[in-house]
XYZ file of N, CA and C in Angstrom:
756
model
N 26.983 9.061 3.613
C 26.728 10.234 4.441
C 27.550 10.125 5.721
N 28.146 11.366 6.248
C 29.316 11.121 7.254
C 28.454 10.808 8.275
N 28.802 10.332 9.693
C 28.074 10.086 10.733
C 27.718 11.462 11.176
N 28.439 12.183 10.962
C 27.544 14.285 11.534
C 26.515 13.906 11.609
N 25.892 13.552 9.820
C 24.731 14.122 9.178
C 24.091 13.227 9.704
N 24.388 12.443 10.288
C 23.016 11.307 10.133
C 22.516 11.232 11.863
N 23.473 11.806 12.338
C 23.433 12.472 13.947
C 22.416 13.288 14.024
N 22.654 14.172 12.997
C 22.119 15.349 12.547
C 20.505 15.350 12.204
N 20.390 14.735 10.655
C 19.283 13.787 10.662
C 18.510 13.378 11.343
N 19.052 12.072 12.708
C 18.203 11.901 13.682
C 17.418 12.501 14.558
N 18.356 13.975 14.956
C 17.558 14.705 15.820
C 16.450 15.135 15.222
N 17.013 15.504 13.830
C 15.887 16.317 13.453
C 14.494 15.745 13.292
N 14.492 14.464 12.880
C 13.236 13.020 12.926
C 13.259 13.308 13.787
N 13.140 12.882 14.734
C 12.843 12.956 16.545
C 12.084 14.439 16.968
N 12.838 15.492 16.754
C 12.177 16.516 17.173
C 10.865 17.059 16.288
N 10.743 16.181 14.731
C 9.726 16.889 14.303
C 8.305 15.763 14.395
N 9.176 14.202 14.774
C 7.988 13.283 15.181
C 7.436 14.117 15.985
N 8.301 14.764 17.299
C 7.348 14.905 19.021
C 6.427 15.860 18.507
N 6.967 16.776 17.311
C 6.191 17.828 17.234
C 4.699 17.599 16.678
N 5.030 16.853 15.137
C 4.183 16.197 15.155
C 3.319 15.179 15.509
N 3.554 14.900 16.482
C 2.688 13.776 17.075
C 2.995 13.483 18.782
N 2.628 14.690 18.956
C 2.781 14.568 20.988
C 2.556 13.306 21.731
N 1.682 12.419 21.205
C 1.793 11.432 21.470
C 2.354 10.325 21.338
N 3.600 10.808 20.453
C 4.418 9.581 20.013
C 5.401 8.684 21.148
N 4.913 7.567 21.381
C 6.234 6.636 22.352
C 6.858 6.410 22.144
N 7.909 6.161 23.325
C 9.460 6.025 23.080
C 9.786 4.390 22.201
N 8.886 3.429 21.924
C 9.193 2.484 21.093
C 9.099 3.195 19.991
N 8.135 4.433 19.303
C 7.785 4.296 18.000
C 9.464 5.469 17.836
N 9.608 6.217 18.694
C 11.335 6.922 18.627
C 12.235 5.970 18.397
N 12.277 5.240 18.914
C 13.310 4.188 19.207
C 13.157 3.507 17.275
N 12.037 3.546 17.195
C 11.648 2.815 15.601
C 12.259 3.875 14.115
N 11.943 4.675 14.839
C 12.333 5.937 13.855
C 13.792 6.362 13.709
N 14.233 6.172 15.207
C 15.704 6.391 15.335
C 17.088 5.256 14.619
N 16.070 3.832 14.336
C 16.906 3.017 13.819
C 16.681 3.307 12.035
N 15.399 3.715 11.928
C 15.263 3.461 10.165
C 16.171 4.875 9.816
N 15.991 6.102 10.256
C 17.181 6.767 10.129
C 18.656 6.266 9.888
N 18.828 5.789 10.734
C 20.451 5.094 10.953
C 20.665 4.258 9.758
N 19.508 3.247 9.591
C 19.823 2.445 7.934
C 19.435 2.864 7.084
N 18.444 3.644 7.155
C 17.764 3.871 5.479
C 18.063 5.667 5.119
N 18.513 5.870 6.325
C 18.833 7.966 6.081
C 17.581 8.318 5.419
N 15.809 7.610 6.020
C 14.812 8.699 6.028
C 14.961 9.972 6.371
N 13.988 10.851 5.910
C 13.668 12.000 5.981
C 12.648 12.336 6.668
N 12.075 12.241 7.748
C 10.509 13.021 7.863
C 9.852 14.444 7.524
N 11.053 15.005 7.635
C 10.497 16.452 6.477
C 10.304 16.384 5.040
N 11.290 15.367 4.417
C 10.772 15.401 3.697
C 9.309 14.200 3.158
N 9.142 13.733 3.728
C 8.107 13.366 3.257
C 8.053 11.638 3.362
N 9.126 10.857 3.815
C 9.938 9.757 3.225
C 8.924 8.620 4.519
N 8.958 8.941 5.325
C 7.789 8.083 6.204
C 7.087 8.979 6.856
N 5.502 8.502 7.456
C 4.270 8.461 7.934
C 4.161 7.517 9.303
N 3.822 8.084 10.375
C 3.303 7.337 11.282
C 1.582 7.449 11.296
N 1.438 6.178 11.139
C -0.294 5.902 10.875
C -0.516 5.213 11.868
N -1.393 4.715 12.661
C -2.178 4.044 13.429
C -0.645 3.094 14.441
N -0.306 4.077 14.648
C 0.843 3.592 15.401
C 1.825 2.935 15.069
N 2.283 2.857 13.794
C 3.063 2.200 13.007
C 4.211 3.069 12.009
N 5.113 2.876 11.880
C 6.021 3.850 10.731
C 5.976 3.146 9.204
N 5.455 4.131 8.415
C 5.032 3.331 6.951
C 6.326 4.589 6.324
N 6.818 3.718 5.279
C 7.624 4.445 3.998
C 6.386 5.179 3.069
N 6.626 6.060 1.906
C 6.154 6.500 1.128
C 6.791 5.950 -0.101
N 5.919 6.307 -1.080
C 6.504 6.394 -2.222
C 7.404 6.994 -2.350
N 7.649 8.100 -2.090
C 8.849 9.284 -3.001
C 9.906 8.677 -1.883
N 10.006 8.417 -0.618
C 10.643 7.889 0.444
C 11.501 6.979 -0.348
N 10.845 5.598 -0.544
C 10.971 4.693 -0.966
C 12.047 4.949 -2.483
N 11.534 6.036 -3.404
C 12.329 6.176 -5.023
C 13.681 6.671 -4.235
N 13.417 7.919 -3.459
C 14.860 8.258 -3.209
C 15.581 7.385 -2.196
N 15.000 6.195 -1.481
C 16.390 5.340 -0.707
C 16.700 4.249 -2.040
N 16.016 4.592 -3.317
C 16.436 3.295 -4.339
C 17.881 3.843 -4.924
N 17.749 5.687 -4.783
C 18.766 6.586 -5.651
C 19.664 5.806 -4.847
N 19.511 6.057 -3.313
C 20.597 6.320 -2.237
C 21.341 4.536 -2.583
N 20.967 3.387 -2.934
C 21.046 2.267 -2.674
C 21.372 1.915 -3.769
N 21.850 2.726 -5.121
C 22.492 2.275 -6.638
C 21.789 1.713 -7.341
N 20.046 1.609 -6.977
C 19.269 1.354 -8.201
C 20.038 1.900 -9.658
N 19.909 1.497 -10.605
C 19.595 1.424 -11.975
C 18.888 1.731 -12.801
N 17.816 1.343 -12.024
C 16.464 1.261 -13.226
C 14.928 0.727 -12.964
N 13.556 1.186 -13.055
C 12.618 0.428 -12.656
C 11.899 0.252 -13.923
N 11.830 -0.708 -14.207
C 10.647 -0.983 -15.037
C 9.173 -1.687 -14.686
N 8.291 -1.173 -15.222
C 6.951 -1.853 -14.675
C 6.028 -2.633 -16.047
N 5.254 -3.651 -15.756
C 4.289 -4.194 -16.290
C 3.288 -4.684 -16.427
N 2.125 -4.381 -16.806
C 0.986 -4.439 -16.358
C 0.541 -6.219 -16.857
N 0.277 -6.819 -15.555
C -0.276 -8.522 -15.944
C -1.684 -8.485 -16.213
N -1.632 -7.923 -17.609
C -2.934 -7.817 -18.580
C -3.631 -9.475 -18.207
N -3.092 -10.381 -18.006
C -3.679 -11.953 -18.214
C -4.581 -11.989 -16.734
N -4.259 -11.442 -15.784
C -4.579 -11.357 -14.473
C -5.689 -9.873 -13.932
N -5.428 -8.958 -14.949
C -5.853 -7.659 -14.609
C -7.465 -8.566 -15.076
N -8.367 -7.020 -14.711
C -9.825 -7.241 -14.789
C -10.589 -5.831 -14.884
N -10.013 -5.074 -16.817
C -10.576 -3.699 -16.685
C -12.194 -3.589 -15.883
N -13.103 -4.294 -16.322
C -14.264 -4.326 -16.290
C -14.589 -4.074 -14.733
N -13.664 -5.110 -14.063
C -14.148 -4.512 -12.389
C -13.169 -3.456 -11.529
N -12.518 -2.704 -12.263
C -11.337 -1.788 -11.788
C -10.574 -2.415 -11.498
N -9.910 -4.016 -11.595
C -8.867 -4.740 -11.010
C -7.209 -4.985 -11.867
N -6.668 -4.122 -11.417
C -5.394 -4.069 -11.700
C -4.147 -4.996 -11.124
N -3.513 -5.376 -11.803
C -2.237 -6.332 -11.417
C -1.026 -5.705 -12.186
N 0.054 -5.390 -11.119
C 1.390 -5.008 -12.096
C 2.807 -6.006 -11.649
N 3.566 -5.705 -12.336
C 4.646 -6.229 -12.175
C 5.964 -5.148 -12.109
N 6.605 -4.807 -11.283
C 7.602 -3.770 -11.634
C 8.974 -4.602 -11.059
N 10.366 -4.540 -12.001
C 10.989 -5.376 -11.571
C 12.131 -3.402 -11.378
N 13.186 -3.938 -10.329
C 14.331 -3.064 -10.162
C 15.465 -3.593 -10.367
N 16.540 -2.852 -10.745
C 17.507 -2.957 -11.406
C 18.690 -2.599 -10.846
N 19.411 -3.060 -10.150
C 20.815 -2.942 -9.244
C 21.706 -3.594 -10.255
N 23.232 -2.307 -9.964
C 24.157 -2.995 -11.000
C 24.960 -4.702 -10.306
N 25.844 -5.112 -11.311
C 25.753 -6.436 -11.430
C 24.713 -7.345 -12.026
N 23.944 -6.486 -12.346
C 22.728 -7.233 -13.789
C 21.910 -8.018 -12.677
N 21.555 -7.488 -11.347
C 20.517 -8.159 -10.226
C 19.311 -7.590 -10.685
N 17.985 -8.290 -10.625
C 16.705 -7.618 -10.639
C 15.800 -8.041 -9.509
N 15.191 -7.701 -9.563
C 14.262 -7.770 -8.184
C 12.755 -7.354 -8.382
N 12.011 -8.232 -8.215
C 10.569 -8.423 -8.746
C 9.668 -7.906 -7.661
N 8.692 -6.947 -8.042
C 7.782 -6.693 -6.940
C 6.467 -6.773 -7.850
N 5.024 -7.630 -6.985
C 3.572 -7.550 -7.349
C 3.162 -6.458 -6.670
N 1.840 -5.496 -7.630
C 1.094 -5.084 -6.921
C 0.079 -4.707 -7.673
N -1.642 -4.697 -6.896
C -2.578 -4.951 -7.570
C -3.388 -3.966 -6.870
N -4.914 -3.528 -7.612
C -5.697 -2.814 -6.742
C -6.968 -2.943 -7.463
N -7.604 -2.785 -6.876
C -9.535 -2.677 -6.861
C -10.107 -2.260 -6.211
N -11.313 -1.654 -5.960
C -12.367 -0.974 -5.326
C -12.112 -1.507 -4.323
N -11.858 -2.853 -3.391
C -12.402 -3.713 -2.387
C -11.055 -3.391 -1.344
N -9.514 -2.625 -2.271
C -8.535 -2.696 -1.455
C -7.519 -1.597 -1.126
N -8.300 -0.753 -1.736
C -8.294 1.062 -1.932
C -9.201 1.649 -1.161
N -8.334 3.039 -0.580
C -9.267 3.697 0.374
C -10.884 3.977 -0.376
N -11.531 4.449 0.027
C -12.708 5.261 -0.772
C -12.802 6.811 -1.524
N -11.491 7.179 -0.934
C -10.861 8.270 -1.375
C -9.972 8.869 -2.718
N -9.966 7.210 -2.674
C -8.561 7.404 -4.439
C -9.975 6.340 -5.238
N -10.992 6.003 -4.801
C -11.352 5.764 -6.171
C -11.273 6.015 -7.223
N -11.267 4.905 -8.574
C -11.216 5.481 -9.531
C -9.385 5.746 -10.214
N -8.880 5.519 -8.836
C -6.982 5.660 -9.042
C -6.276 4.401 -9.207
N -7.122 3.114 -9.155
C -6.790 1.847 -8.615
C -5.692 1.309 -9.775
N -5.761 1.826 -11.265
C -4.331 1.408 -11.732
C -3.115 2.098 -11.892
N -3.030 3.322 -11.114
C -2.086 3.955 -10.872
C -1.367 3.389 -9.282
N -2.274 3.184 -8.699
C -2.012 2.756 -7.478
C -1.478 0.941 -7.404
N -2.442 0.490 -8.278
C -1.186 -0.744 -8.334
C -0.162 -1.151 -8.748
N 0.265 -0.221 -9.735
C 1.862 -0.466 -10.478
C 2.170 0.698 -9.067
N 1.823 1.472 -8.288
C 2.800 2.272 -7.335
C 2.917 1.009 -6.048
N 2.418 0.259 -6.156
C 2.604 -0.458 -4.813
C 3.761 -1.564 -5.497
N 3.347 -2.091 -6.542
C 4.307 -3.017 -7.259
C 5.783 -2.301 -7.179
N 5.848 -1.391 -7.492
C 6.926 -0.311 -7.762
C 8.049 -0.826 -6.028
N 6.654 -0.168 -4.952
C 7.561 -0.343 -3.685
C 7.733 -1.962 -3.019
N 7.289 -2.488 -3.513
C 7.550 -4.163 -3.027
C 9.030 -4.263 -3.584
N 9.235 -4.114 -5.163
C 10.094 -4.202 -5.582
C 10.952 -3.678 -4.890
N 11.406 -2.036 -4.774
C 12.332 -1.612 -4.137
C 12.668 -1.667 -2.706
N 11.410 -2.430 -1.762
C 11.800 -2.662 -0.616
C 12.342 -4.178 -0.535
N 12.115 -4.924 -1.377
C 12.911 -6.056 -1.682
C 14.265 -5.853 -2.471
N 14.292 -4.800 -3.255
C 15.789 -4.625 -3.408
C 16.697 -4.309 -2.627
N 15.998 -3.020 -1.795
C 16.863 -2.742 -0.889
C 16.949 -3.015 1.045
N 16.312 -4.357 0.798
C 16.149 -4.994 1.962
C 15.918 -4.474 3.410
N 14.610 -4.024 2.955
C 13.533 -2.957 4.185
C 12.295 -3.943 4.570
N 11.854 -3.831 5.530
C 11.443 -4.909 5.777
C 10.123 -3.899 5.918
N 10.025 -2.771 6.683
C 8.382 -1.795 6.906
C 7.841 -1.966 5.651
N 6.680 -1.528 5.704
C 5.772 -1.392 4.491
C 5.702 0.195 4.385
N 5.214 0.723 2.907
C 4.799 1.515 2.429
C 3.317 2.064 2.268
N 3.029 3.316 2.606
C 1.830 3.600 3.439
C 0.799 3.254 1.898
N 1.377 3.192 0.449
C 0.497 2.980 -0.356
C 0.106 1.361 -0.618
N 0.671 0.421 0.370
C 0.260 -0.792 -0.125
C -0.553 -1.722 1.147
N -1.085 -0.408 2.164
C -1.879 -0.562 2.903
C -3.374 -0.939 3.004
N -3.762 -0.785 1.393
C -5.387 -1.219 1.154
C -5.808 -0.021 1.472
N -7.247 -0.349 1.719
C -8.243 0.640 2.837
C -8.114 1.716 3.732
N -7.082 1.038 4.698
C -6.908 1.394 5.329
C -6.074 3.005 5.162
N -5.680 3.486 4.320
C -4.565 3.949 4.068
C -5.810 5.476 3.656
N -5.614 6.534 4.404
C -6.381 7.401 4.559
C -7.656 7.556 5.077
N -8.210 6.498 5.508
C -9.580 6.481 6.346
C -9.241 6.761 7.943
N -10.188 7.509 8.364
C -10.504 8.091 9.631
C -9.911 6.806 10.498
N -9.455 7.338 11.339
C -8.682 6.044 12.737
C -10.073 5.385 13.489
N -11.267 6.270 13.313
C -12.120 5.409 13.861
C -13.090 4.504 13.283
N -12.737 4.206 11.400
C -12.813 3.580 10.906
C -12.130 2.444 10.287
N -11.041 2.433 11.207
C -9.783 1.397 11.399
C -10.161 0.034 11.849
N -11.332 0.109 12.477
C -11.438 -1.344 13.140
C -11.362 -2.550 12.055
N -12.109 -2.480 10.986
C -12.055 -3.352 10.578
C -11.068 -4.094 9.706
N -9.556 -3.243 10.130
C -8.690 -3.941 9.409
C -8.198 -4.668 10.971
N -8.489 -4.829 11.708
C -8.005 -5.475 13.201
C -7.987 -7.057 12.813
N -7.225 -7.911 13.326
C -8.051 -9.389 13.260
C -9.012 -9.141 14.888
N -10.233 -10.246 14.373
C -10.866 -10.544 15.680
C -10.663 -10.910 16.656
N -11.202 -10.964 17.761
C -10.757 -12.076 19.152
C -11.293 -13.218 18.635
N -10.442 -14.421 18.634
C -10.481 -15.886 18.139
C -10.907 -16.969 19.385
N -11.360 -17.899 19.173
C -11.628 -18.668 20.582
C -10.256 -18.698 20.778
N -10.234 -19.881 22.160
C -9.203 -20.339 22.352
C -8.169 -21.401 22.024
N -9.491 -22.323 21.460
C -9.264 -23.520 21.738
C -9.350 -23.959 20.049
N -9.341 -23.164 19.199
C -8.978 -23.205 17.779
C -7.548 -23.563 17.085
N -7.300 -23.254 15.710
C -5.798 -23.135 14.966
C -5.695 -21.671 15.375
N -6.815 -20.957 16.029
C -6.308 -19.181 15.716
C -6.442 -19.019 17.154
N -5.868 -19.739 18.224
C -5.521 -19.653 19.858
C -4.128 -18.951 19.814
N -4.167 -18.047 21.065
C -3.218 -17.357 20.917
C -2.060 -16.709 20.077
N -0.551 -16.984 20.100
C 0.006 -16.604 19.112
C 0.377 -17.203 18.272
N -0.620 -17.864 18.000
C 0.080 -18.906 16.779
C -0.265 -18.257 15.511
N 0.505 -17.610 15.023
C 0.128 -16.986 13.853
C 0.404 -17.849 12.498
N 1.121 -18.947 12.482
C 1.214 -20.016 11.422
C -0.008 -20.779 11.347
N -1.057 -20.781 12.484
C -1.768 -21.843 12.131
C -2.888 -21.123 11.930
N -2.984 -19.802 12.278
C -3.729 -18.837 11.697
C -3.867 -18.780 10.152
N -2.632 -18.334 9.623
C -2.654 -18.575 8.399
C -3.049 -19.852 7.453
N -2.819 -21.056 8.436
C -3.426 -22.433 7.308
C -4.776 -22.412 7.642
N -5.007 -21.918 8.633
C -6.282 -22.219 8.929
C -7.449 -21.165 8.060
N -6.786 -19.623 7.792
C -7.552 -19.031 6.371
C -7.094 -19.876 4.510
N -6.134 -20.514 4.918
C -6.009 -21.151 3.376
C -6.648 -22.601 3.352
N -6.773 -22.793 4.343
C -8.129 -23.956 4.373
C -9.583 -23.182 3.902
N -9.790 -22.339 4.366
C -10.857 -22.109 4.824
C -11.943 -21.141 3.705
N -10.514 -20.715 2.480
C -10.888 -19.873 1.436
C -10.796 -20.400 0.628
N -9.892 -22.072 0.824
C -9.658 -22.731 -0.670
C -8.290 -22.164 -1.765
N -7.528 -21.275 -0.915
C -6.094 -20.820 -1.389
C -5.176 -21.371 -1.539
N -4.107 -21.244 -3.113
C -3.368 -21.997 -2.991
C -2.564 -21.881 -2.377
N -1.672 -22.723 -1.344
C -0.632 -22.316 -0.204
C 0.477 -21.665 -0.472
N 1.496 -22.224 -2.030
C 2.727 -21.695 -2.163
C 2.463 -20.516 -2.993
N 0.983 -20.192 -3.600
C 0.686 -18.441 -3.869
C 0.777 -17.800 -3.290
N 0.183 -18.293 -1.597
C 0.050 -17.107 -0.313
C 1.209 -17.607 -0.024
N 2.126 -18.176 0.456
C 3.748 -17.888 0.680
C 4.293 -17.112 -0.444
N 4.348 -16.900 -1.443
C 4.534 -16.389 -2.720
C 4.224 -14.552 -2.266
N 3.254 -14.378 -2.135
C 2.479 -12.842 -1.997
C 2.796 -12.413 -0.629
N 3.050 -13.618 0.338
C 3.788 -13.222 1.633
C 4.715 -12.317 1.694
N 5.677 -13.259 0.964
C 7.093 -12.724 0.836
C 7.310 -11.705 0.223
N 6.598 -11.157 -0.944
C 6.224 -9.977 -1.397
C 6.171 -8.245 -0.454
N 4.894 -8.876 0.040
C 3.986 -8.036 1.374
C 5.109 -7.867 2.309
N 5.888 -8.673 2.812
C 6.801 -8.563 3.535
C 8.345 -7.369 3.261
N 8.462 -8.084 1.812
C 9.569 -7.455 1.424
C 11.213 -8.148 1.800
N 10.800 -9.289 1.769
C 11.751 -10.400 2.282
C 11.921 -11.367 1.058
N 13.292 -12.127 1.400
C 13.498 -13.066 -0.123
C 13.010 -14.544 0.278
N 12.770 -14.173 1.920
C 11.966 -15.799 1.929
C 11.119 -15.393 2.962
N 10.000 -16.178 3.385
C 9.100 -15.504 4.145
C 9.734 -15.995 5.826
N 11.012 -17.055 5.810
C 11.068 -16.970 7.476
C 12.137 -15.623 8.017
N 11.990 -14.688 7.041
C 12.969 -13.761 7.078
C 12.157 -12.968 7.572
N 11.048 -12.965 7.749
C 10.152 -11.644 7.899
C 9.650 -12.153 9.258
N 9.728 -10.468 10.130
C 9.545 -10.433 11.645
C 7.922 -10.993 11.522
N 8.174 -11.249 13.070
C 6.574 -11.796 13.418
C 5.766 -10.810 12.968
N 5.899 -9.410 13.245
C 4.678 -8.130 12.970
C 4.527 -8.014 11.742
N 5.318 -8.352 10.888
C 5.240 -8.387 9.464
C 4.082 -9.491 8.873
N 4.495 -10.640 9.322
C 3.558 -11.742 9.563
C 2.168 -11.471 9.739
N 2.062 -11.099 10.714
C 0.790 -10.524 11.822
C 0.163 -9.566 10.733
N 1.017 -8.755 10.261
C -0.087 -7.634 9.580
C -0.275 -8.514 7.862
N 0.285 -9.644 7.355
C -0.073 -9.766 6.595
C -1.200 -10.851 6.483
N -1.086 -11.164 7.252
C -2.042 -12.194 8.101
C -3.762 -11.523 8.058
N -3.418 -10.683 8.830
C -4.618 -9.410 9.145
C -5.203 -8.779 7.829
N -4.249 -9.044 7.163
C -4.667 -8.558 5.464
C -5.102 -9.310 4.542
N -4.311 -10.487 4.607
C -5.311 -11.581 3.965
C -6.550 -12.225 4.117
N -6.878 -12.111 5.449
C -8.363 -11.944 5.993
C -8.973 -10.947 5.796
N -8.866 -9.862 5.388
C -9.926 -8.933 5.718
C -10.324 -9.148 3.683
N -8.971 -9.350 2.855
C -9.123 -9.474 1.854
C -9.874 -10.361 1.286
N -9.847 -11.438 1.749
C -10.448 -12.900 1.696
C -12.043 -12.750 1.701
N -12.653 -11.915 2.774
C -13.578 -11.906 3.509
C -14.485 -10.759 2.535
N -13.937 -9.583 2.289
C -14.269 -8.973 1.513
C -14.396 -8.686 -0.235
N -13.456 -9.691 -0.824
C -13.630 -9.722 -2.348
C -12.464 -10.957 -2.463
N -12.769 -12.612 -1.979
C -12.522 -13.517 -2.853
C -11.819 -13.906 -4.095
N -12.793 -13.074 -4.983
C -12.174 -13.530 -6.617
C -10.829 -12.399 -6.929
N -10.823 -11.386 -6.382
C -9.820 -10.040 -5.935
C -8.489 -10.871 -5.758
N -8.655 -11.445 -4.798
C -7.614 -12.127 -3.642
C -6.755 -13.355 -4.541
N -7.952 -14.088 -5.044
C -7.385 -15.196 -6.085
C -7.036 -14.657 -7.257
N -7.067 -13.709 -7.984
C -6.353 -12.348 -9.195
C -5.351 -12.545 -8.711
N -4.897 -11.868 -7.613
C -3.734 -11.605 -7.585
C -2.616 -13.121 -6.908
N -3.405 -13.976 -6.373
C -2.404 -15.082 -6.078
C -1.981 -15.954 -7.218
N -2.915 -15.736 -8.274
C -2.791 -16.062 -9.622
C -1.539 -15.731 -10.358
N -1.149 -14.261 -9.957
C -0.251 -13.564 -10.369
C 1.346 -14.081 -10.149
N 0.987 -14.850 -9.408
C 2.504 -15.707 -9.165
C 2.510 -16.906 -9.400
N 3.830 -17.398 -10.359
C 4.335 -18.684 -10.305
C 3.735 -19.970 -10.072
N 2.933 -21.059 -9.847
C 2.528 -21.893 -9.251
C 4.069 -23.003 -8.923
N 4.363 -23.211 -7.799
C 5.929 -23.895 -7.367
C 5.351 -24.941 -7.144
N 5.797 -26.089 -7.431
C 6.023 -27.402 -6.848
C 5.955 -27.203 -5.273
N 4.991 -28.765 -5.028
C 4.709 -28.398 -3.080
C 6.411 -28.656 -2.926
N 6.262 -28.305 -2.030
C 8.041 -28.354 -0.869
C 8.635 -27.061 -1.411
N 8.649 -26.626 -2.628
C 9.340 -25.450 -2.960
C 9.768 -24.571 -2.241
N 10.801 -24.301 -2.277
C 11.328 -22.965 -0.867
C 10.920 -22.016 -1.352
């Protein structure tokens, strides 16, 4: 796309964020104004969502930057060995297909415990759609998340948001200030998780090919997610860490 359009483009994001959302700050412009520039979103059309102060991709967002980026091909598969018809618990696998014979693997899973209350009942459509965008945001090396692989959170009222927050932590803990690494050992202690699964599902969640690739906020919100997951459906949480590989400790 010539630089016009994408000039062009930008304003038009910008002027229909303010419109839509009078309250939008000049960081979350500034946020919008760069994913434009790399990814040639759309906000008219539909391609990202600002939710709870954050810019999330969409699905259809997400298929058409795979067109824009020489995808190939998606295929998906459902990890029948891991799924759990009986409690609505779904596990998929969707790998993408860039020429040069590259593929690129994305998990994604769903159940009652990690779905709004709104799509009940949608939870295996919704986990091959989240699998779908891991994949393609790992193909095409996007690091935001997609507003469908948000859990819960993802259509509930903003003033029923709290409880995807992490808590205020003492001080004088592994979960003191910003230490968000020791945060994390300190929930895989604490749930009995295997470590190189949750580095495994990290890197996933992230959309990164290794997890020190992924920004701190990326971190932070997956962090925030594995706790609330942990806390709320356990055997859910271990489904899907199941779903990956078991690596030798040290494994990169």
């Amino acid at each position: 796309m010539p630089n016009t359009h994408i000039m062009k483009l930008t304003r038009q994001n910008l002027r229909i964020a303010k419109k839509l959302h009078p309250d939008v700050t000049d960081l979350q412009l500034l946020q919008l104004r760069q994913l434009t520039r790399a990814q040639r979103f759309s906000v008219a059309a539909g391609d990202l969502i600002l939710l709870d102060r954050k810019w999330y991709a969409t699905h259809a967002g997400l298929l058409r930057l795979a067109e824009r980026k020489h995808c190939t091909g998606i295929q998906t598969e459902l990890e029948a060995h891991v799924s759990n018809p009986a409690d609505s618990h779904w596990v998929f696998r969707a790998t993408v297909m860039k020429s040069g014979s590259r593929t690129f693997n994305g998990y994604g899973d769903a159940c009652p415990a990690n779905v709004s209350p709104l799509v009940r009942g949608a939870e295996l459509r919704i986990a091959e759609t989240r699998a779908v965008n891991r994949a393609i945001r790992k193909a095409c090396a996007i690091g935001i998340c997609s507003v469908e692989e948000i859990g819960s959170l993802a259509g509930t009222p903003e003033s029923s948001r709290e409880v995807k927050k992490v808590p205020p932590q003492p001080a004088n803990g592994n979960y003191g200030g910003p230490k968000v690494r020791d945060r994390l050992c300190q929930l895989i202690r604490q749930h009995g998780l295997d470590g190189n699964s949750v580095k495994a599902y990290a890197t996933d969640f992230c959309g990164t090919k290794t997890l020190r690739e992924a920004t701190r906020e990326q971190v932070e919100n997956f962090v925030s997610h594995l706790a609330d997951w942990a806390d709320k459906d356990r055997n859910a949480l271990l489904c899907q860490l199941n779903s990956y590989p078991r690596q030798k400790e040290g494994a990169a």
